[in-house]
Amino acid sequence: MEVLAIIVFVMAAGLLALAATHWLEKGFLFNNAYIYASKKERETMDKKPYYRQSAVVFLLLAGSFIAIGLRTLTGSGWWAIAEAACLIGACVWAFVSTARIRKKKEEKQP
């Protein structure tokens, strides 16, 4: 079980690193809006809201992985609640922030 916990904590550390780089707006943008955009759209798009969106999602996913690791080590089912809360939070944030980004984009267009 300890080996599994170590693997999960390493994955959480990777997600925290991704969250940090996205917060700093550095590196490749792991966001569907960017990934599926054409080359022309990528050059003109405002990447800041997408970096922020991805940073928050990666942070919440890291929290979920940390909860999984702690549940593995302690055997306490209470960590499952924290894990679920982080996963639900990541999904809700992704949908709400996408709607906000689209709304702001529409307001800017004439």
Short mmCIF file of N, CA, C and O in Angstrom, two decimals:
data_model
loop_
_atom_site.label_atom_id
_atom_site.label_comp_id
_atom_site.label_asym_id
_atom_site.label_seq_id
_atom_site.Cartn_x
_atom_site.Cartn_y
_atom_site.Cartn_z
N MET A 1 0.81 -1.21 0.00
CA MET A 1 0.00 0.00 0.00
C MET A 1 0.86 1.27 0.00
O MET A 1 0.45 2.27 -0.57
N GLU A 2 2.01 1.20 0.67
CA GLU A 2 2.86 2.38 0.71
C GLU A 2 3.41 2.73 -0.66
O GLU A 2 3.57 3.90 -0.99
N VAL A 3 3.69 1.71 -1.47
CA VAL A 3 4.19 1.95 -2.83
C VAL A 3 3.12 2.66 -3.65
O VAL A 3 3.41 3.61 -4.38
N LEU A 4 1.88 2.22 -3.53
CA LEU A 4 0.77 2.86 -4.23
C LEU A 4 0.63 4.31 -3.79
O LEU A 4 0.44 5.21 -4.62
N ALA A 5 0.74 4.56 -2.50
CA ALA A 5 0.64 5.92 -1.99
C ALA A 5 1.76 6.80 -2.54
O ALA A 5 1.52 7.96 -2.93
N ILE A 6 2.95 6.27 -2.63
CA ILE A 6 4.08 7.04 -3.18
C ILE A 6 3.81 7.39 -4.64
O ILE A 6 4.03 8.53 -5.07
N ILE A 7 3.32 6.42 -5.41
CA ILE A 7 3.02 6.67 -6.81
C ILE A 7 1.96 7.76 -6.95
O ILE A 7 2.08 8.69 -7.77
N VAL A 8 0.92 7.69 -6.12
CA VAL A 8 -0.15 8.69 -6.17
C VAL A 8 0.38 10.06 -5.75
O VAL A 8 0.02 11.08 -6.37
N PHE A 9 1.23 10.13 -4.74
CA PHE A 9 1.80 11.41 -4.32
C PHE A 9 2.72 12.01 -5.40
O PHE A 9 2.75 13.22 -5.58
N VAL A 10 3.44 11.15 -6.11
CA VAL A 10 4.28 11.64 -7.21
C VAL A 10 3.40 12.22 -8.32
O VAL A 10 3.71 13.28 -8.89
N MET A 11 2.29 11.56 -8.60
CA MET A 11 1.35 12.08 -9.60
C MET A 11 0.77 13.42 -9.13
O MET A 11 0.61 14.35 -9.93
N ALA A 12 0.47 13.53 -7.84
CA ALA A 12 -0.04 14.79 -7.29
C ALA A 12 1.00 15.89 -7.43
O ALA A 12 0.67 17.04 -7.77
N ALA A 13 2.26 15.56 -7.21
CA ALA A 13 3.34 16.54 -7.36
C ALA A 13 3.44 17.01 -8.81
O ALA A 13 3.64 18.21 -9.08
N GLY A 14 3.27 16.10 -9.75
CA GLY A 14 3.28 16.47 -11.17
C GLY A 14 2.14 17.41 -11.50
O GLY A 14 2.30 18.39 -12.24
N LEU A 15 0.96 17.14 -10.94
CA LEU A 15 -0.19 18.02 -11.16
C LEU A 15 0.03 19.39 -10.52
O LEU A 15 -0.36 20.41 -11.09
N LEU A 16 0.66 19.41 -9.35
CA LEU A 16 0.98 20.70 -8.72
C LEU A 16 1.97 21.49 -9.56
O LEU A 16 1.86 22.72 -9.67
N ALA A 17 2.93 20.80 -10.16
CA ALA A 17 3.90 21.47 -11.03
C ALA A 17 3.19 22.04 -12.26
O ALA A 17 3.47 23.18 -12.67
N LEU A 18 2.27 21.29 -12.84
CA LEU A 18 1.50 21.79 -13.98
C LEU A 18 0.66 23.00 -13.57
O LEU A 18 0.57 23.98 -14.32
N ALA A 19 0.05 22.93 -12.40
CA ALA A 19 -0.76 24.06 -11.92
C ALA A 19 0.11 25.30 -11.76
O ALA A 19 -0.28 26.40 -12.16
N ALA A 20 1.31 25.13 -11.22
CA ALA A 20 2.20 26.27 -11.03
C ALA A 20 2.63 26.88 -12.36
O ALA A 20 2.62 28.11 -12.51
N THR A 21 2.99 26.04 -13.33
CA THR A 21 3.41 26.59 -14.62
C THR A 21 2.25 27.28 -15.33
O THR A 21 2.45 28.30 -15.98
N HIS A 22 1.05 26.75 -15.16
CA HIS A 22 -0.10 27.40 -15.79
C HIS A 22 -0.44 28.71 -15.08
O HIS A 22 -0.86 29.67 -15.71
N TRP A 23 -0.27 28.76 -13.77
CA TRP A 23 -0.53 30.00 -13.04
C TRP A 23 0.45 31.09 -13.50
O TRP A 23 0.09 32.26 -13.56
N LEU A 24 1.66 30.67 -13.81
CA LEU A 24 2.68 31.62 -14.30
C LEU A 24 2.55 31.87 -15.81
O LEU A 24 3.33 32.65 -16.37
N GLU A 25 1.59 31.20 -16.44
CA GLU A 25 1.36 31.31 -17.88
C GLU A 25 2.60 30.93 -18.67
O GLU A 25 2.98 31.60 -19.64
N LYS A 26 3.22 29.85 -18.28
CA LYS A 26 4.42 29.33 -18.95
C LYS A 26 4.12 27.94 -19.51
O LYS A 26 3.28 27.22 -19.01
N GLY A 27 4.87 27.57 -20.52
CA GLY A 27 4.78 26.23 -21.06
C GLY A 27 3.55 26.01 -21.93
O GLY A 27 2.78 26.93 -22.21
N PHE A 28 3.39 24.76 -22.37
CA PHE A 28 2.28 24.40 -23.23
C PHE A 28 0.97 24.54 -22.47
O PHE A 28 0.85 24.12 -21.32
N LEU A 29 -0.03 25.09 -23.13
CA LEU A 29 -1.34 25.29 -22.51
C LEU A 29 -2.18 24.02 -22.69
O LEU A 29 -2.61 23.69 -23.80
N PHE A 30 -2.37 23.29 -21.62
CA PHE A 30 -3.18 22.07 -21.64
C PHE A 30 -4.64 22.45 -21.42
O PHE A 30 -5.19 22.33 -20.33
N ASN A 31 -5.27 22.91 -22.49
CA ASN A 31 -6.67 23.32 -22.44
C ASN A 31 -7.27 23.00 -23.80
O ASN A 31 -6.68 23.31 -24.83
N ASN A 32 -8.45 22.40 -23.80
CA ASN A 32 -9.08 22.01 -25.06
C ASN A 32 -9.30 23.18 -26.00
O ASN A 32 -9.17 23.03 -27.22
N ALA A 33 -9.64 24.34 -25.46
CA ALA A 33 -9.87 25.51 -26.31
C ALA A 33 -8.61 25.84 -27.11
O ALA A 33 -8.68 26.23 -28.27
N TYR A 34 -7.46 25.67 -26.50
CA TYR A 34 -6.20 25.95 -27.16
C TYR A 34 -5.78 24.79 -28.07
O TYR A 34 -5.37 24.98 -29.21
N ILE A 35 -5.90 23.59 -27.56
CA ILE A 35 -5.46 22.41 -28.30
C ILE A 35 -6.23 22.25 -29.61
O ILE A 35 -5.64 21.94 -30.65
N TYR A 36 -7.53 22.50 -29.58
CA TYR A 36 -8.35 22.31 -30.77
C TYR A 36 -8.45 23.56 -31.64
O TYR A 36 -9.09 23.53 -32.69
N ALA A 37 -7.84 24.65 -31.23
CA ALA A 37 -7.87 25.88 -32.03
C ALA A 37 -6.91 25.75 -33.21
O ALA A 37 -5.89 25.05 -33.12
N SER A 38 -7.26 26.44 -34.29
CA SER A 38 -6.36 26.45 -35.43
C SER A 38 -5.12 27.27 -35.10
O SER A 38 -5.09 28.00 -34.11
N LYS A 39 -4.11 27.15 -35.94
CA LYS A 39 -2.87 27.88 -35.71
C LYS A 39 -3.14 29.39 -35.69
O LYS A 39 -2.60 30.11 -34.85
N LYS A 40 -4.01 29.85 -36.58
CA LYS A 40 -4.35 31.27 -36.64
C LYS A 40 -5.07 31.71 -35.36
O LYS A 40 -4.78 32.77 -34.81
N GLU A 41 -6.02 30.89 -34.90
CA GLU A 41 -6.75 31.22 -33.67
C GLU A 41 -5.82 31.25 -32.45
O GLU A 41 -5.96 32.09 -31.58
N ARG A 42 -4.86 30.32 -32.41
CA ARG A 42 -3.91 30.28 -31.29
C ARG A 42 -3.09 31.56 -31.21
O ARG A 42 -2.78 32.03 -30.12
N GLU A 43 -2.74 32.11 -32.36
CA GLU A 43 -1.92 33.33 -32.38
C GLU A 43 -2.68 34.55 -31.88
O GLU A 43 -2.09 35.44 -31.28
N THR A 44 -3.99 34.57 -32.10
CA THR A 44 -4.78 35.75 -31.74
C THR A 44 -5.54 35.61 -30.43
O THR A 44 -6.03 36.60 -29.90
N MET A 45 -5.64 34.41 -29.89
CA MET A 45 -6.46 34.22 -28.70
C MET A 45 -5.79 34.76 -27.44
O MET A 45 -4.57 34.77 -27.32
N ASP A 46 -6.63 35.22 -26.51
CA ASP A 46 -6.17 35.64 -25.19
C ASP A 46 -6.05 34.37 -24.34
O ASP A 46 -7.06 33.79 -23.94
N LYS A 47 -4.83 33.96 -24.06
CA LYS A 47 -4.59 32.68 -23.38
C LYS A 47 -4.75 32.77 -21.86
O LYS A 47 -4.89 31.76 -21.19
N LYS A 48 -4.72 33.97 -21.32
CA LYS A 48 -4.73 34.14 -19.86
C LYS A 48 -5.89 33.43 -19.17
O LYS A 48 -5.67 32.69 -18.20
N PRO A 49 -7.15 33.60 -19.61
CA PRO A 49 -8.23 32.90 -18.91
C PRO A 49 -8.13 31.38 -19.01
O PRO A 49 -8.52 30.66 -18.08
N TYR A 50 -7.58 30.89 -20.12
CA TYR A 50 -7.45 29.44 -20.28
C TYR A 50 -6.33 28.88 -19.40
O TYR A 50 -6.45 27.77 -18.87
N TYR A 51 -5.24 29.63 -19.26
CA TYR A 51 -4.19 29.22 -18.32
C TYR A 51 -4.74 29.16 -16.90
O TYR A 51 -4.48 28.22 -16.16
N ARG A 52 -5.52 30.18 -16.52
CA ARG A 52 -6.08 30.22 -15.17
C ARG A 52 -7.04 29.05 -14.96
O ARG A 52 -7.01 28.39 -13.92
N GLN A 53 -7.91 28.81 -15.94
CA GLN A 53 -8.86 27.71 -15.84
C GLN A 53 -8.13 26.38 -15.63
O GLN A 53 -8.47 25.60 -14.75
N SER A 54 -7.12 26.14 -16.44
CA SER A 54 -6.37 24.88 -16.33
C SER A 54 -5.60 24.80 -15.02
O SER A 54 -5.51 23.72 -14.42
N ALA A 55 -5.06 25.91 -14.56
CA ALA A 55 -4.33 25.92 -13.29
C ALA A 55 -5.22 25.48 -12.13
O ALA A 55 -4.83 24.66 -11.30
N VAL A 56 -6.43 26.03 -12.09
CA VAL A 56 -7.36 25.67 -11.01
C VAL A 56 -7.75 24.19 -11.11
O VAL A 56 -7.79 23.48 -10.09
N VAL A 57 -8.01 23.72 -12.30
CA VAL A 57 -8.38 22.31 -12.47
C VAL A 57 -7.22 21.40 -12.04
O VAL A 57 -7.43 20.42 -11.31
N PHE A 58 -6.00 21.72 -12.45
CA PHE A 58 -4.85 20.91 -12.04
C PHE A 58 -4.66 20.94 -10.53
O PHE A 58 -4.30 19.94 -9.92
N LEU A 59 -4.89 22.09 -9.92
CA LEU A 59 -4.77 22.20 -8.46
C LEU A 59 -5.81 21.32 -7.76
O LEU A 59 -5.49 20.61 -6.79
N LEU A 60 -7.04 21.35 -8.24
CA LEU A 60 -8.07 20.52 -7.64
C LEU A 60 -7.80 19.02 -7.87
O LEU A 60 -8.04 18.20 -6.98
N LEU A 61 -7.30 18.68 -9.04
CA LEU A 61 -6.94 17.28 -9.29
C LEU A 61 -5.79 16.84 -8.39
O LEU A 61 -5.78 15.70 -7.91
N ALA A 62 -4.83 17.73 -8.16
CA ALA A 62 -3.74 17.40 -7.24
C ALA A 62 -4.29 17.15 -5.84
O ALA A 62 -3.87 16.21 -5.16
N GLY A 63 -5.24 17.98 -5.41
CA GLY A 63 -5.88 17.77 -4.11
C GLY A 63 -6.56 16.43 -4.03
O GLY A 63 -6.50 15.73 -3.00
N SER A 64 -7.20 16.03 -5.11
CA SER A 64 -7.85 14.73 -5.16
C SER A 64 -6.83 13.59 -5.04
O SER A 64 -7.05 12.62 -4.30
N PHE A 65 -5.72 13.72 -5.74
CA PHE A 65 -4.68 12.68 -5.67
C PHE A 65 -4.04 12.63 -4.28
O PHE A 65 -3.72 11.55 -3.79
N ILE A 66 -3.89 13.77 -3.65
CA ILE A 66 -3.36 13.79 -2.29
C ILE A 66 -4.32 13.06 -1.35
O ILE A 66 -3.91 12.27 -0.50
N ALA A 67 -5.63 13.32 -1.53
CA ALA A 67 -6.63 12.64 -0.71
C ALA A 67 -6.61 11.13 -0.95
O ALA A 67 -6.74 10.34 -0.02
N ILE A 68 -6.42 10.72 -2.20
CA ILE A 68 -6.32 9.29 -2.51
C ILE A 68 -5.11 8.68 -1.79
O ILE A 68 -5.19 7.60 -1.20
N GLY A 69 -3.97 9.38 -1.85
CA GLY A 69 -2.78 8.88 -1.16
C GLY A 69 -2.97 8.77 0.34
O GLY A 69 -2.56 7.78 0.96
N LEU A 70 -3.59 9.78 0.92
CA LEU A 70 -3.83 9.75 2.37
C LEU A 70 -4.83 8.67 2.76
O LEU A 70 -4.69 8.02 3.79
N ARG A 71 -5.83 8.46 1.91
CA ARG A 71 -6.79 7.38 2.18
C ARG A 71 -6.10 6.03 2.09
O ARG A 71 -6.37 5.11 2.87
N THR A 72 -5.17 5.89 1.14
CA THR A 72 -4.42 4.65 1.00
C THR A 72 -3.56 4.39 2.23
O THR A 72 -3.48 3.26 2.73
N LEU A 73 -2.92 5.44 2.74
CA LEU A 73 -2.04 5.28 3.90
C LEU A 73 -2.80 5.06 5.20
O LEU A 73 -2.42 4.23 6.03
N THR A 74 -3.88 5.83 5.40
CA THR A 74 -4.59 5.78 6.69
C THR A 74 -5.73 4.78 6.72
O THR A 74 -6.12 4.33 7.79
N GLY A 75 -6.29 4.45 5.55
CA GLY A 75 -7.43 3.55 5.51
C GLY A 75 -8.72 4.22 5.93
O GLY A 75 -9.76 3.57 6.04
N SER A 76 -8.67 5.52 6.14
CA SER A 76 -9.85 6.27 6.57
C SER A 76 -10.72 6.64 5.37
O SER A 76 -10.24 7.22 4.39
N GLY A 77 -11.99 6.33 5.46
CA GLY A 77 -12.92 6.64 4.39
C GLY A 77 -13.24 8.12 4.27
O GLY A 77 -13.79 8.55 3.27
N TRP A 78 -12.89 8.89 5.30
CA TRP A 78 -13.16 10.32 5.25
C TRP A 78 -12.40 11.02 4.13
O TRP A 78 -12.84 12.04 3.61
N TRP A 79 -11.26 10.46 3.76
CA TRP A 79 -10.49 11.06 2.67
C TRP A 79 -11.22 10.92 1.34
O TRP A 79 -10.99 11.70 0.41
N ALA A 80 -12.11 9.93 1.24
CA ALA A 80 -12.90 9.77 0.02
C ALA A 80 -13.82 10.97 -0.19
O ALA A 80 -14.09 11.37 -1.33
N ILE A 81 -14.29 11.56 0.90
CA ILE A 81 -15.14 12.74 0.81
C ILE A 81 -14.33 13.92 0.25
O ILE A 81 -14.80 14.65 -0.62
N ALA A 82 -13.11 14.09 0.74
CA ALA A 82 -12.24 15.16 0.22
C ALA A 82 -11.92 14.92 -1.25
O ALA A 82 -11.91 15.86 -2.06
N GLU A 83 -11.66 13.67 -1.58
CA GLU A 83 -11.37 13.32 -2.98
C GLU A 83 -12.56 13.67 -3.88
O GLU A 83 -12.40 14.32 -4.92
N ALA A 84 -13.75 13.26 -3.47
CA ALA A 84 -14.95 13.55 -4.25
C ALA A 84 -15.20 15.05 -4.36
O ALA A 84 -15.58 15.54 -5.43
N ALA A 85 -14.98 15.76 -3.27
CA ALA A 85 -15.18 17.21 -3.28
C ALA A 85 -14.24 17.89 -4.28
O ALA A 85 -14.65 18.79 -5.02
N CYS A 86 -13.01 17.45 -4.31
CA CYS A 86 -12.05 18.02 -5.28
C CYS A 86 -12.44 17.70 -6.71
O CYS A 86 -12.36 18.57 -7.59
N LEU A 87 -12.88 16.47 -6.97
CA LEU A 87 -13.27 16.09 -8.32
C LEU A 87 -14.53 16.83 -8.77
O LEU A 87 -14.60 17.31 -9.91
N ILE A 88 -15.50 16.93 -7.88
CA ILE A 88 -16.71 17.68 -8.21
C ILE A 88 -16.37 19.15 -8.43
O ILE A 88 -16.87 19.78 -9.37
N GLY A 89 -15.51 19.69 -7.57
CA GLY A 89 -15.09 21.07 -7.72
C GLY A 89 -14.40 21.32 -9.05
O GLY A 89 -14.63 22.35 -9.70
N ALA A 90 -13.57 20.39 -9.49
CA ALA A 90 -12.87 20.54 -10.77
C ALA A 90 -13.87 20.55 -11.92
O ALA A 90 -13.76 21.37 -12.85
N CYS A 91 -14.86 19.66 -11.88
CA CYS A 91 -15.87 19.62 -12.94
C CYS A 91 -16.72 20.89 -12.95
O CYS A 91 -16.94 21.48 -14.02
N VAL A 92 -17.17 21.31 -11.78
CA VAL A 92 -17.98 22.52 -11.70
C VAL A 92 -17.18 23.73 -12.18
O VAL A 92 -17.68 24.55 -12.96
N TRP A 93 -15.93 23.84 -11.72
CA TRP A 93 -15.09 24.97 -12.13
C TRP A 93 -14.90 24.97 -13.64
O TRP A 93 -14.96 26.03 -14.28
N ALA A 94 -14.67 23.82 -14.23
CA ALA A 94 -14.45 23.74 -15.68
C ALA A 94 -15.68 24.25 -16.44
O ALA A 94 -15.55 25.05 -17.38
N PHE A 95 -16.86 23.84 -16.02
CA PHE A 95 -18.07 24.28 -16.72
C PHE A 95 -18.36 25.76 -16.49
O PHE A 95 -18.67 26.49 -17.43
N VAL A 96 -18.27 26.19 -15.23
CA VAL A 96 -18.58 27.59 -14.92
C VAL A 96 -17.57 28.53 -15.56
O VAL A 96 -17.96 29.55 -16.16
N SER A 97 -16.30 28.22 -15.48
CA SER A 97 -15.30 29.11 -16.05
C SER A 97 -15.37 29.14 -17.58
O SER A 97 -15.14 30.18 -18.19
N THR A 98 -15.73 28.01 -18.19
CA THR A 98 -15.91 27.99 -19.64
C THR A 98 -17.06 28.92 -20.04
O THR A 98 -16.94 29.68 -21.00
N ALA A 99 -18.14 28.87 -19.29
CA ALA A 99 -19.28 29.75 -19.58
C ALA A 99 -18.88 31.21 -19.42
O ALA A 99 -19.26 32.06 -20.24
N ARG A 100 -18.13 31.52 -18.37
CA ARG A 100 -17.67 32.91 -18.17
C ARG A 100 -16.75 33.38 -19.28
O ARG A 100 -16.86 34.51 -19.75
N ILE A 101 -15.83 32.52 -19.70
CA ILE A 101 -14.91 32.88 -20.77
C ILE A 101 -15.69 33.16 -22.06
O ILE A 101 -15.43 34.14 -22.75
N ARG A 102 -16.66 32.29 -22.36
CA ARG A 102 -17.46 32.49 -23.57
C ARG A 102 -18.27 33.79 -23.49
O ARG A 102 -18.38 34.52 -24.48
N LYS A 103 -18.83 34.06 -22.33
CA LYS A 103 -19.63 35.28 -22.15
C LYS A 103 -18.77 36.52 -22.35
O LYS A 103 -19.17 37.46 -23.04
N LYS A 104 -17.58 36.54 -21.77
CA LYS A 104 -16.67 37.68 -21.93
C LYS A 104 -16.24 37.84 -23.38
O LYS A 104 -16.11 38.94 -23.90
N LYS A 105 -16.00 36.71 -24.05
CA LYS A 105 -15.60 36.74 -25.44
C LYS A 105 -16.71 37.34 -26.31
O LYS A 105 -16.47 38.13 -27.21
N GLU A 106 -17.96 36.95 -26.03
CA GLU A 106 -19.10 37.47 -26.78
C GLU A 106 -19.32 38.95 -26.53
O GLU A 106 -19.72 39.69 -27.42
N GLU A 107 -19.05 39.40 -25.28
CA GLU A 107 -19.22 40.82 -24.95
C GLU A 107 -18.19 41.69 -25.68
O GLU A 107 -18.47 42.82 -26.03
N LYS A 108 -17.01 41.16 -25.93
CA LYS A 108 -15.95 41.92 -26.60
C LYS A 108 -16.21 42.04 -28.10
O LYS A 108 -15.76 42.98 -28.72
N GLN A 109 -16.92 41.06 -28.67
CA GLN A 109 -17.16 41.10 -30.11
C GLN A 109 -18.28 42.09 -30.40
O GLN A 109 -19.26 42.15 -29.68
N PRO A 110 -18.12 42.86 -31.49
CA PRO A 110 -19.16 43.85 -31.83
C PRO A 110 -20.44 43.24 -32.35
O PRO A 110 -20.56 42.20 -32.78
#
